[in-house]
PDB file of C-alpha atoms (C1' of nucleotides) in Angstrom:
ATOM      1  CA  MET S   1      25.270  -6.506   3.188  1.00 98.00           C
ATOM      2  CA  LEU S   2      24.463  -3.178   1.522  1.00 98.00           C
ATOM      3  CA  VAL S   3      21.206  -1.459   2.441  1.00 98.00           C
ATOM      4  CA  ALA S   4      20.242   1.783   0.696  1.00 98.00           C
ATOM      5  CA  THR S   5      17.593   4.480   0.567  1.00 98.00           C
ATOM      6  CA  TRP S   6      16.835   6.697  -2.421  1.00 98.00           C
ATOM      7  CA  ASN S   7      14.116   9.213  -3.159  1.00 98.00           C
ATOM      8  CA  VAL S   8      13.984   8.725  -6.926  1.00 98.00           C
ATOM      9  CA  ASN S   9      11.338  11.344  -7.798  1.00 98.00           C
ATOM     10  CA  SER S  10       9.334   8.990 -10.056  1.00 97.00           C
ATOM     11  CA  ILE S  11      10.474   5.398 -10.582  1.00 98.00           C
ATOM     12  CA  ARG S  12       9.294   5.408 -14.187  1.00 97.00           C
ATOM     13  CA  SER S  13      11.409   8.475 -15.012  1.00 97.00           C
ATOM     14  CA  ARG S  14      14.407   7.130 -13.102  1.00 97.00           C
ATOM     15  CA  ILE S  15      14.266   3.422 -13.923  1.00 97.00           C
ATOM     16  CA  ASP S  16      17.459   3.361 -16.029  1.00 97.00           C
ATOM     17  CA  HIS S  17      19.455   5.161 -13.321  1.00 97.00           C
ATOM     18  CA  VAL S  18      18.116   2.926 -10.560  1.00 98.00           C
ATOM     19  CA  LYS S  19      18.720  -0.284 -12.474  1.00 98.00           C
ATOM     20  CA  GLU S  20      22.283   0.648 -13.392  1.00 97.00           C
ATOM     21  CA  TRP S  21      23.089   1.867  -9.883  1.00 98.00           C
ATOM     22  CA  LEU S  22      21.708  -1.290  -8.293  1.00 98.00           C
ATOM     23  CA  ILE S  23      23.862  -3.527 -10.505  1.00 97.00           C
ATOM     24  CA  THR S  24      27.055  -1.451 -10.343  1.00 98.00           C
ATOM     25  CA  ASN S  25      26.958  -1.106  -6.574  1.00 98.00           C
ATOM     26  CA  LYS S  26      25.675  -4.618  -5.800  1.00 98.00           C
ATOM     27  CA  ILE S  27      22.993  -3.266  -3.481  1.00 98.00           C
ATOM     28  CA  ASP S  28      21.206  -5.974  -1.475  1.00 98.00           C
ATOM     29  CA  ILE S  29      18.227  -3.997  -0.193  1.00 98.00           C
ATOM     30  CA  LEU S  30      17.034  -0.751  -1.771  1.00 98.00           C
ATOM     31  CA  CYS S  31      14.228   1.343  -0.307  1.00 98.00           C
ATOM     32  CA  LEU S  32      12.660   3.855  -2.682  1.00 98.00           C
ATOM     33  CA  GLN S  33      10.506   6.904  -2.016  1.00 98.00           C
ATOM     34  CA  GLU S  34       8.425   9.095  -4.312  1.00 98.00           C
ATOM     35  CA  THR S  35       7.822   6.321  -6.798  1.00 98.00           C
ATOM     36  CA  LYS S  36       4.845   8.384  -8.025  1.00 97.00           C
ATOM     37  CA  THR S  37       2.945   5.570  -9.648  1.00 97.00           C
ATOM     38  CA  GLU S  38       0.081   3.197  -9.071  1.00 97.00           C
ATOM     39  CA  ASP S  39       1.190  -0.362  -8.327  1.00 97.00           C
ATOM     40  CA  LYS S  40      -0.041  -1.664 -11.689  1.00 96.00           C
ATOM     41  CA  PHE S  41       2.455   0.581 -13.516  1.00 96.00           C
ATOM     42  CA  PHE S  42       5.481  -0.123 -11.271  1.00 97.00           C
ATOM     43  CA  PRO S  43       8.244  -1.773 -13.361  1.00 97.00           C
ATOM     44  CA  ILE S  44       8.481  -4.853 -11.107  1.00 97.00           C
ATOM     45  CA  GLU S  45       9.787  -7.175 -13.830  1.00 97.00           C
ATOM     46  CA  ILE S  46      12.899  -5.062 -14.410  1.00 97.00           C
ATOM     47  CA  PHE S  47      13.952  -5.867 -10.848  1.00 98.00           C
ATOM     48  CA  SER S  48      12.721  -9.451 -10.760  1.00 98.00           C
ATOM     49  CA  ASP S  49      14.709 -10.133 -13.956  1.00 98.00           C
ATOM     50  CA  LEU S  50      17.789  -9.047 -11.976  1.00 98.00           C
ATOM     51  CA  GLY S  51      16.934 -11.478  -9.182  1.00 98.00           C
ATOM     52  CA  TYR S  52      15.283  -9.059  -6.769  1.00 98.00           C
ATOM     53  CA  GLU S  53      12.000  -9.347  -4.907  1.00 98.00           C
ATOM     54  CA  VAL S  54       9.816  -6.238  -4.916  1.00 98.00           C
ATOM     55  CA  SER S  55       7.212  -4.951  -2.444  1.00 98.00           C
ATOM     56  CA  ILE S  56       5.372  -1.769  -3.300  1.00 98.00           C
ATOM     57  CA  SER S  57       2.836   0.680  -1.963  1.00 97.00           C
ATOM     58  CA  GLY S  58       2.072   3.336  -4.532  1.00 97.00           C
ATOM     59  CA  GLN S  59      -0.553   5.787  -5.691  1.00 96.00           C
ATOM     60  CA  LYS S  60      -1.168   7.974  -8.714  1.00 96.00           C
ATOM     61  CA  SER S  61       1.138  11.028  -9.161  1.00 95.00           C
ATOM     62  CA  TYR S  62       2.362  11.478  -5.589  1.00 96.00           C
ATOM     63  CA  ASN S  63       4.228   9.700  -2.800  1.00 97.00           C
ATOM     64  CA  GLY S  64       4.751   5.939  -3.082  1.00 97.00           C
ATOM     65  CA  VAL S  65       7.341   3.666  -1.426  1.00 98.00           C
ATOM     66  CA  ALA S  66       8.966   0.382  -2.456  1.00 98.00           C
ATOM     67  CA  ILE S  67      11.385  -2.235  -1.136  1.00 98.00           C
ATOM     68  CA  ILE S  68      13.655  -4.057  -3.580  1.00 98.00           C
ATOM     69  CA  SER S  69      15.593  -6.958  -2.086  1.00 98.00           C
ATOM     70  CA  ARG S  70      17.969  -9.756  -3.099  1.00 98.00           C
ATOM     71  CA  PHE S  71      16.776 -11.639   0.003  1.00 98.00           C
ATOM     72  CA  PRO S  72      13.246 -12.903   0.597  1.00 98.00           C
ATOM     73  CA  ILE S  73      10.806 -10.262   1.831  1.00 98.00           C
ATOM     74  CA  ASN S  74       8.528 -11.487   4.629  1.00 98.00           C
ATOM     75  CA  ASP S  75       5.670 -10.125   6.695  1.00 98.00           C
ATOM     76  CA  ILE S  76       5.065  -6.999   4.605  1.00 98.00           C
ATOM     77  CA  LYS S  77       3.100  -4.238   6.366  1.00 97.00           C
ATOM     78  CA  ILE S  78       1.719  -1.384   4.268  1.00 97.00           C
ATOM     79  CA  GLY S  79       0.661   1.876   5.907  1.00 96.00           C
ATOM     80  CA  PHE S  80       0.439   2.621   9.617  1.00 95.00           C
ATOM     81  CA  ASN S  81      -2.808   0.742  10.099  1.00 91.00           C
ATOM     82  CA  GLU S  82      -1.343  -2.740   9.616  1.00 90.00           C
ATOM     83  CA  VAL S  83       0.866  -2.207  12.672  1.00 91.00           C
ATOM     84  CA  THR S  84      -1.013   0.116  14.979  1.00 87.00           C
ATOM     85  CA  ASN S  85      -4.745   0.659  15.293  1.00 80.00           C
ATOM     86  CA  ASP S  86      -4.978   2.971  18.271  1.00 74.00           C
ATOM     87  CA  TYR S  87      -4.169   6.305  16.683  1.00 76.00           C
ATOM     88  CA  GLN S  88      -6.945   8.830  16.126  1.00 83.00           C
ATOM     89  CA  ASP S  89      -6.059  10.117  12.626  1.00 89.00           C
ATOM     90  CA  LEU S  90      -5.123   6.719  11.235  1.00 90.00           C
ATOM     91  CA  SER S  91      -7.449   6.755   8.230  1.00 87.00           C
ATOM     92  CA  ILE S  92      -6.313  10.213   7.057  1.00 90.00           C
ATOM     93  CA  LEU S  93      -2.667   9.323   7.623  1.00 93.00           C
ATOM     94  CA  SER S  94      -3.073   6.117   5.631  1.00 89.00           C
ATOM     95  CA  GLU S  95      -4.447   7.802   2.493  1.00 91.00           C
ATOM     96  CA  GLN S  96      -0.975   8.849   1.360  1.00 96.00           C
ATOM     97  CA  LYS S  97       1.372   5.960   0.592  1.00 97.00           C
ATOM     98  CA  ARG S  98       4.373   6.805   2.729  1.00 98.00           C
ATOM     99  CA  ILE S  99       5.367   3.760   4.780  1.00 98.00           C
ATOM    100  CA  ILE S 100       6.108   0.106   4.113  1.00 98.00           C
ATOM    101  CA  SER S 101       7.966  -2.371   6.301  1.00 98.00           C
ATOM    102  CA  ALA S 102       9.050  -5.993   6.089  1.00 98.00           C
ATOM    103  CA  ASP S 103      11.290  -8.645   7.634  1.00 98.00           C
ATOM    104  CA  ILE S 104      14.395  -9.257   5.538  1.00 98.00           C
ATOM    105  CA  ASN S 105      17.290 -11.348   6.855  1.00 98.00           C
ATOM    106  CA  ASP S 106      15.913 -11.060  10.399  1.00 97.00           C
ATOM    107  CA  ILE S 107      15.889  -7.268  10.235  1.00 98.00           C
ATOM    108  CA  ARG S 108      12.713  -5.189  10.337  1.00 98.00           C
ATOM    109  CA  ILE S 109      13.212  -2.842   7.393  1.00 98.00           C
ATOM    110  CA  ILE S 110      10.998   0.251   7.701  1.00 98.00           C
ATOM    111  CA  ASN S 111      10.920   2.482   4.633  1.00 98.00           C
ATOM    112  CA  VAL S 112       9.398   5.940   5.147  1.00 98.00           C
ATOM    113  CA  TYR S 113       8.616   9.029   3.130  1.00 98.00           C
ATOM    114  CA  VAL S 114       7.881  11.671   5.759  1.00 98.00           C
ATOM    115  CA  PRO S 115       5.570  14.492   4.549  1.00 97.00           C
ATOM    116  CA  ASN S 116       7.400  17.685   3.617  1.00 97.00           C
ATOM    117  CA  GLY S 117       4.993  19.975   5.434  1.00 96.00           C
ATOM    118  CA  SER S 118       5.166  22.857   2.930  1.00 94.00           C
ATOM    119  CA  SER S 119       5.555  25.678   5.489  1.00 94.00           C
ATOM    120  CA  ILE S 120       5.321  26.015   9.250  1.00 95.00           C
ATOM    121  CA  ASN S 121       1.943  27.765   9.176  1.00 93.00           C
ATOM    122  CA  SER S 122       0.230  25.423   6.737  1.00 94.00           C
ATOM    123  CA  ASP S 123      -2.233  22.570   7.165  1.00 94.00           C
ATOM    124  CA  LYS S 124       0.401  20.352   5.609  1.00 95.00           C
ATOM    125  CA  PHE S 125       2.681  21.039   8.564  1.00 96.00           C
ATOM    126  CA  ILE S 126      -0.099  19.890  10.898  1.00 96.00           C
ATOM    127  CA  TYR S 127      -0.268  16.726   8.804  1.00 96.00           C
ATOM    128  CA  LYS S 128       3.495  16.291   9.075  1.00 97.00           C
ATOM    129  CA  LYS S 129       3.371  16.611  12.872  1.00 97.00           C
ATOM    130  CA  LYS S 130       0.539  14.084  13.128  1.00 96.00           C
ATOM    131  CA  TRP S 131       2.408  11.736  10.803  1.00 97.00           C
ATOM    132  CA  LEU S 132       5.547  11.883  12.967  1.00 97.00           C
ATOM    133  CA  LYS S 133       3.522  11.238  16.132  1.00 96.00           C
ATOM    134  CA  CYS S 134       1.925   8.234  14.493  1.00 96.00           C
ATOM    135  CA  LEU S 135       5.374   7.021  13.423  1.00 97.00           C
ATOM    136  CA  GLN S 136       6.366   7.118  17.079  1.00 96.00           C
ATOM    137  CA  VAL S 137       3.423   4.862  18.002  1.00 96.00           C
ATOM    138  CA  TYR S 138       4.268   2.579  15.069  1.00 96.00           C
ATOM    139  CA  LEU S 139       7.921   2.234  16.109  1.00 97.00           C
ATOM    140  CA  ARG S 140       6.989   1.545  19.745  1.00 96.00           C
ATOM    141  CA  GLU S 141       4.752  -1.254  18.547  1.00 96.00           C
ATOM    142  CA  ILE S 142       7.432  -2.828  16.343  1.00 96.00           C
ATOM    143  CA  ASN S 143      10.083  -2.405  19.035  1.00 95.00           C
ATOM    144  CA  LYS S 144       8.063  -4.720  21.282  1.00 94.00           C
ATOM    145  CA  ASN S 145       9.229  -7.637  19.128  1.00 93.00           C
ATOM    146  CA  ASN S 146      12.871  -6.968  19.980  1.00 94.00           C
ATOM    147  CA  THR S 147      13.995  -7.587  16.391  1.00 96.00           C
ATOM    148  CA  PRO S 148      16.785  -5.456  14.941  1.00 98.00           C
ATOM    149  CA  ILE S 149      15.338  -2.406  13.166  1.00 98.00           C
ATOM    150  CA  CYS S 150      16.595  -0.491  10.149  1.00 98.00           C
ATOM    151  CA  LEU S 151      14.467   2.647   9.678  1.00 98.00           C
ATOM    152  CA  LEU S 152      15.377   4.537   6.532  1.00 98.00           C
ATOM    153  CA  GLY S 153      14.032   6.933   3.952  1.00 98.00           C
ATOM    154  CA  ASP S 154      13.359  10.559   3.128  1.00 98.00           C
ATOM    155  CA  PHE S 155      12.635  12.251   6.463  1.00 98.00           C
ATOM    156  CA  ASN S 156      12.254  15.791   5.109  1.00 98.00           C
ATOM    157  CA  ILE S 157      13.988  17.009   8.275  1.00 98.00           C
ATOM    158  CA  ALA S 158      17.549  18.196   8.793  1.00 98.00           C
ATOM    159  CA  PRO S 159      18.230  16.852  12.304  1.00 98.00           C
ATOM    160  CA  GLU S 160      20.895  19.452  13.115  1.00 97.00           C
ATOM    161  CA  ASP S 161      22.301  22.710  11.736  1.00 97.00           C
ATOM    162  CA  ARG S 162      25.303  20.869  10.270  1.00 97.00           C
ATOM    163  CA  ASP S 163      22.792  19.147   7.952  1.00 98.00           C
ATOM    164  CA  ILE S 164      21.896  22.432   6.182  1.00 97.00           C
ATOM    165  CA  HIS S 165      24.110  24.461   3.830  1.00 97.00           C
ATOM    166  CA  THR S 166      23.210  27.836   5.416  1.00 97.00           C
ATOM    167  CA  PRO S 167      21.401  27.153   8.688  1.00 96.00           C
ATOM    168  CA  SER S 168      21.004  30.827   9.590  1.00 96.00           C
ATOM    169  CA  ARG S 169      18.757  31.294   6.559  1.00 96.00           C
ATOM    170  CA  TYR S 170      16.380  28.531   7.626  1.00 95.00           C
ATOM    171  CA  GLU S 171      15.942  29.059  11.381  1.00 94.00           C
ATOM    172  CA  GLU S 172      12.516  27.710  12.345  1.00 95.00           C
ATOM    173  CA  SER S 173      11.520  27.159   8.741  1.00 96.00           C
ATOM    174  CA  ILE S 174      10.268  23.949   7.163  1.00 97.00           C
ATOM    175  CA  MET S 175      12.584  20.901   7.444  1.00 97.00           C
ATOM    176  CA  ALA S 176      14.661  22.727  10.080  1.00 97.00           C
ATOM    177  CA  SER S 177      12.221  23.796  12.799  1.00 97.00           C
ATOM    178  CA  SER S 178      12.765  22.776  16.413  1.00 97.00           C
ATOM    179  CA  LYS S 179       9.249  21.262  16.515  1.00 97.00           C
ATOM    180  CA  GLU S 180       9.827  18.738  13.750  1.00 97.00           C
ATOM    181  CA  ARG S 181      13.345  17.957  14.995  1.00 98.00           C
ATOM    182  CA  GLU S 182      11.847  17.247  18.395  1.00 98.00           C
ATOM    183  CA  LEU S 183       9.101  15.042  16.928  1.00 98.00           C
ATOM    184  CA  LEU S 184      11.652  13.041  14.945  1.00 98.00           C
ATOM    185  CA  LYS S 185      13.782  12.613  18.059  1.00 98.00           C
ATOM    186  CA  ASP S 186      10.725  11.473  20.018  1.00 98.00           C
ATOM    187  CA  ALA S 187       9.854   8.956  17.317  1.00 98.00           C
ATOM    188  CA  LEU S 188      13.388   7.507  17.395  1.00 98.00           C
ATOM    189  CA  GLY S 189      13.028   7.226  21.149  1.00 96.00           C
ATOM    190  CA  GLY S 190      16.729   6.879  21.894  1.00 95.00           C
ATOM    191  CA  GLU S 191      16.658   3.397  20.361  1.00 94.00           C
ATOM    192  CA  LEU S 192      17.574   4.308  16.783  1.00 98.00           C
ATOM    193  CA  GLU S 193      20.860   5.917  15.783  1.00 98.00           C
ATOM    194  CA  ASP S 194      21.615   8.000  12.681  1.00 98.00           C
ATOM    195  CA  VAL S 195      24.339   5.698  11.314  1.00 98.00           C
ATOM    196  CA  PHE S 196      25.722   8.233   8.824  1.00 98.00           C
ATOM    197  CA  ARG S 197      26.827  10.471  11.704  1.00 98.00           C
ATOM    198  CA  ILE S 198      28.677   7.602  13.403  1.00 98.00           C
ATOM    199  CA  PHE S 199      31.125   7.602  10.512  1.00 98.00           C
ATOM    200  CA  GLU S 200      30.957  11.153   9.172  1.00 97.00           C
ATOM    201  CA  PRO S 201      30.576  14.006  11.680  1.00 97.00           C
ATOM    202  CA  GLY S 202      31.619  16.713   9.229  1.00 96.00           C
ATOM    203  CA  GLU S 203      29.645  19.443   7.504  1.00 94.00           C
ATOM    204  CA  LYS S 204      28.733  19.654   3.817  1.00 96.00           C
ATOM    205  CA  ASN S 205      27.319  16.176   3.587  1.00 98.00           C
ATOM    206  CA  TRP S 206      24.080  16.621   1.682  1.00 98.00           C
ATOM    207  CA  SER S 207      21.591  14.125   0.303  1.00 98.00           C
ATOM    208  CA  TRP S 208      19.258  16.607  -1.425  1.00 98.00           C
ATOM    209  CA  TRP S 209      19.917  19.601  -3.674  1.00 98.00           C
ATOM    210  CA  ASP S 210      17.037  21.721  -4.966  1.00 97.00           C
ATOM    211  CA  TYR S 211      16.551  21.600  -8.734  1.00 97.00           C
ATOM    212  CA  ARG S 212      16.346  25.405  -8.682  1.00 95.00           C
ATOM    213  CA  HIS S 213      18.856  28.186  -8.036  1.00 94.00           C
ATOM    214  CA  SER S 214      21.720  26.016  -9.351  1.00 95.00           C
ATOM    215  CA  ALA S 215      21.781  24.389  -5.917  1.00 97.00           C
ATOM    216  CA  TRP S 216      23.804  21.423  -7.166  1.00 97.00           C
ATOM    217  CA  GLU S 217      26.407  23.553  -8.944  1.00 96.00           C
ATOM    218  CA  ARG S 218      26.761  25.744  -5.852  1.00 97.00           C
ATOM    219  CA  ASP S 219      26.659  22.713  -3.501  1.00 97.00           C
ATOM    220  CA  LYS S 220      23.773  24.187  -1.521  1.00 97.00           C
ATOM    221  CA  GLY S 221      22.181  21.062  -0.099  1.00 97.00           C
ATOM    222  CA  TRP S 222      20.495  19.468   2.872  1.00 98.00           C
ATOM    223  CA  ARG S 223      20.906  16.084   4.540  1.00 98.00           C
ATOM    224  CA  ILE S 224      17.320  14.902   4.853  1.00 98.00           C
ATOM    225  CA  ASP S 225      17.683  11.225   3.821  1.00 98.00           C
ATOM    226  CA  HIS S 226      18.748   9.058   6.735  1.00 98.00           C
ATOM    227  CA  ILE S 227      19.343   5.507   7.922  1.00 98.00           C
ATOM    228  CA  TYR S 228      18.618   4.710  11.572  1.00 98.00           C
ATOM    229  CA  LEU S 229      19.705   1.465  13.228  1.00 98.00           C
ATOM    230  CA  THR S 230      19.094  -0.183  16.581  1.00 98.00           C
ATOM    231  CA  GLU S 231      22.200  -1.032  18.610  1.00 97.00           C
ATOM    232  CA  ASP S 232      22.242  -4.718  17.604  1.00 97.00           C
ATOM    233  CA  ILE S 233      22.875  -3.856  13.916  1.00 97.00           C
ATOM    234  CA  LEU S 234      24.637  -0.577  14.523  1.00 98.00           C
ATOM    235  CA  SER S 235      27.503  -2.512  16.093  1.00 97.00           C
ATOM    236  CA  CYS S 236      27.779  -4.471  12.831  1.00 98.00           C
ATOM    237  CA  ALA S 237      27.923  -1.386  10.580  1.00 98.00           C
ATOM    238  CA  ASN S 238      31.193  -0.905   8.661  1.00 98.00           C
ATOM    239  CA  SER S 239      30.492   2.352   6.832  1.00 98.00           C
ATOM    240  CA  CYS S 240      27.790   4.698   5.562  1.00 98.00           C
ATOM    241  CA  TRP S 241      27.967   7.097   2.642  1.00 98.00           C
ATOM    242  CA  ILE S 242      25.970   9.332   0.303  1.00 98.00           C
ATOM    243  CA  ASP S 243      26.471   8.570  -3.383  1.00 98.00           C
ATOM    244  CA  LYS S 244      26.626  12.168  -4.645  1.00 97.00           C
ATOM    245  CA  GLU S 245      27.591  11.043  -8.126  1.00 97.00           C
ATOM    246  CA  GLN S 246      23.970  10.118  -8.854  1.00 98.00           C
ATOM    247  CA  ARG S 247      22.944  13.765  -8.381  1.00 98.00           C
ATOM    248  CA  SER S 248      25.425  14.885 -11.067  1.00 97.00           C
ATOM    249  CA  ARG S 249      23.918  12.769 -13.843  1.00 96.00           C
ATOM    250  CA  GLU S 250      21.689  13.842 -16.718  1.00 95.00           C
ATOM    251  CA  LYS S 251      18.085  14.090 -15.568  1.00 96.00           C
ATOM    252  CA  PRO S 252      18.840  13.125 -11.956  1.00 97.00           C
ATOM    253  CA  SER S 253      16.551  12.789  -8.989  1.00 97.00           C
ATOM    254  CA  ASP S 254      16.992  15.784  -6.697  1.00 98.00           C
ATOM    255  CA  HIS S 255      18.079  13.281  -3.998  1.00 98.00           C
ATOM    256  CA  ALA S 256      21.203  11.102  -3.878  1.00 98.00           C
ATOM    257  CA  PRO S 257      21.129   7.546  -2.493  1.00 98.00           C
ATOM    258  CA  VAL S 258      22.427   6.811   1.021  1.00 98.00           C
ATOM    259  CA  VAL S 259      24.057   3.424   1.657  1.00 98.00           C
ATOM    260  CA  VAL S 260      25.053   1.519   4.794  1.00 98.00           C
ATOM    261  CA  ASP S 261      27.386  -1.485   4.770  1.00 98.00           C
ATOM    262  CA  ILE S 262      26.561  -3.937   7.547  1.00 98.00           C
ATOM    263  CA  ASN S 263      28.285  -7.170   8.574  1.00 97.00           C
ATOM    264  CA  TRP S 264      25.099  -9.197   8.507  1.00 96.00           C
ATOM    265  CA  PRO S 265      24.157 -11.733   9.646  1.00 91.00           C
ATOM    266  CA  PRO S 266      26.633 -11.192  12.498  1.00 88.00           C
ATOM    267  CA  SER S 267      27.431 -14.922  12.666  1.00 72.00           C
ATOM    268  CA  ASP S 268      29.575 -14.376   9.546  1.00 57.00           C
ATOM    269  CA  ILE S 269      32.184 -12.782  11.794  1.00 57.00           C
ATOM    270  CA  GLU S 270      32.260 -15.782  14.116  1.00 57.00           C
ATOM    271  CA  ASN S 271      32.633 -18.074  11.125  1.00 55.00           C
ATOM    272  CA  GLU S 272      35.720 -16.175  10.027  1.00 57.00           C
ATOM    273  CA  PHE S 273      37.357 -17.140  13.303  1.00 60.00           C
ATOM    274  CA  PHE S 274      36.469 -20.773  12.874  1.00 58.00           C
ATOM    275  CA  PHE S 275      37.424 -21.241   9.230  1.00 53.00           C
TER     276      PHE S 275
ATOM    277  C1'  DA A   1      15.091  33.818  -4.509  1.00 53.86           C
ATOM    278  C1'  DT A   2       8.996  37.383  -3.507  1.00 53.86           C
ATOM    279  C1'  DG A   3       8.716  29.394  -5.732  1.00 53.86           C
ATOM    280  C1'  DG A   4      13.568  31.199 -10.670  1.00 53.86           C
ATOM    281  C1'  DC A   5      13.193  23.265 -11.733  1.00 53.86           C
ATOM    282  C1'  DT A   6      10.988  18.875 -12.409  1.00 53.86           C
ATOM    283  C1'  DG A   7       7.420  15.267 -12.913  1.00 53.86           C
ATOM    284  C1'  DA A   8       2.511  13.751 -13.354  1.00 53.86           C
ATOM    285  C1'  DC A   9      -1.658  14.466 -15.425  1.00 53.86           C
ATOM    286  C1'  DG A  10      -3.612  15.492 -19.366  1.00 53.86           C
ATOM    287  C1'  DC A  11      -3.801  19.169 -22.345  1.00 53.86           C
ATOM    288  C1'  DT A  12      -0.504  23.730 -23.871  1.00 53.86           C
ATOM    289  C1'  DG A  13      -1.979  24.851 -17.896  1.00 53.86           C
ATOM    290  C1'  DT A  14      -2.078  23.274 -12.728  1.00 53.86           C
ATOM    291  C1'  DC A  15      -0.513  20.991  -8.594  1.00 53.86           C
ATOM    292  C1'  DA A  16       3.048  19.433  -5.603  1.00 53.86           C
ATOM    293  C1'  DG A  17       7.569  18.802  -4.075  1.00 53.86           C
ATOM    294  C1'  DA A  18      11.402  20.642  -0.513  1.00 53.86           C
TER     295       DA A  18
END
DNA sequence: ATGGCTGACGCTGTCAGA
């Protein structure tokens, strides 16, 4: 089973790329961020015509997340407030459409678009910190159910220096600061593993290249799009990769998709022994 | 790179992203 995450920077601008990529790569579950459209304008029928179910949480111009799945999507939860109700800034944190989760094939799929934060001394960074703390509460709540979790999306954080092209230039700046790295780590709580790093420990593995400064041509990127798995699915993961080719296309998103291949449901393996 | 691309909105400029 192939599960993917992709910040598409507007689904309506990227629809041809997304559709083609989905078909060519036989993706089973695709989580999108920055769809940048109200739900009424989301091109649902393009995906349903291909046999996918679609769950969306969008807003005008900014943010927006979506789950596109070949398998039935159950128990959809939009925003933080449908999962947790004991966090103080819940109403402010729910205004921006940045999180959607659902049960698919007995996995809790959690699709997030973490705020960028703008700069360390801005109000937006305060918002980012609050958002990450609320994510921690949210994940604790979902973890109580003991279902396998796949948390994926655009985290707007490079977890380590090897996830930045020139780390020395970005010490304690946005997306690289120790504070946001710590908050992300706290949210993951030791339960969720960055599956890409299980298979690929090396440097120069980026998922985002700035549109400016010829960042793509100079391969100056960051790895800020991640897939985190709980141990029960992690042990079924075969591989994880970043599809850089999508960043090289005409009119690309500034992010490339990240894909994980999982042997799921795990009973398939047992069946191979029997038959 | 002191915000130098891109997209949305809606109007020929402004905001936001990362």
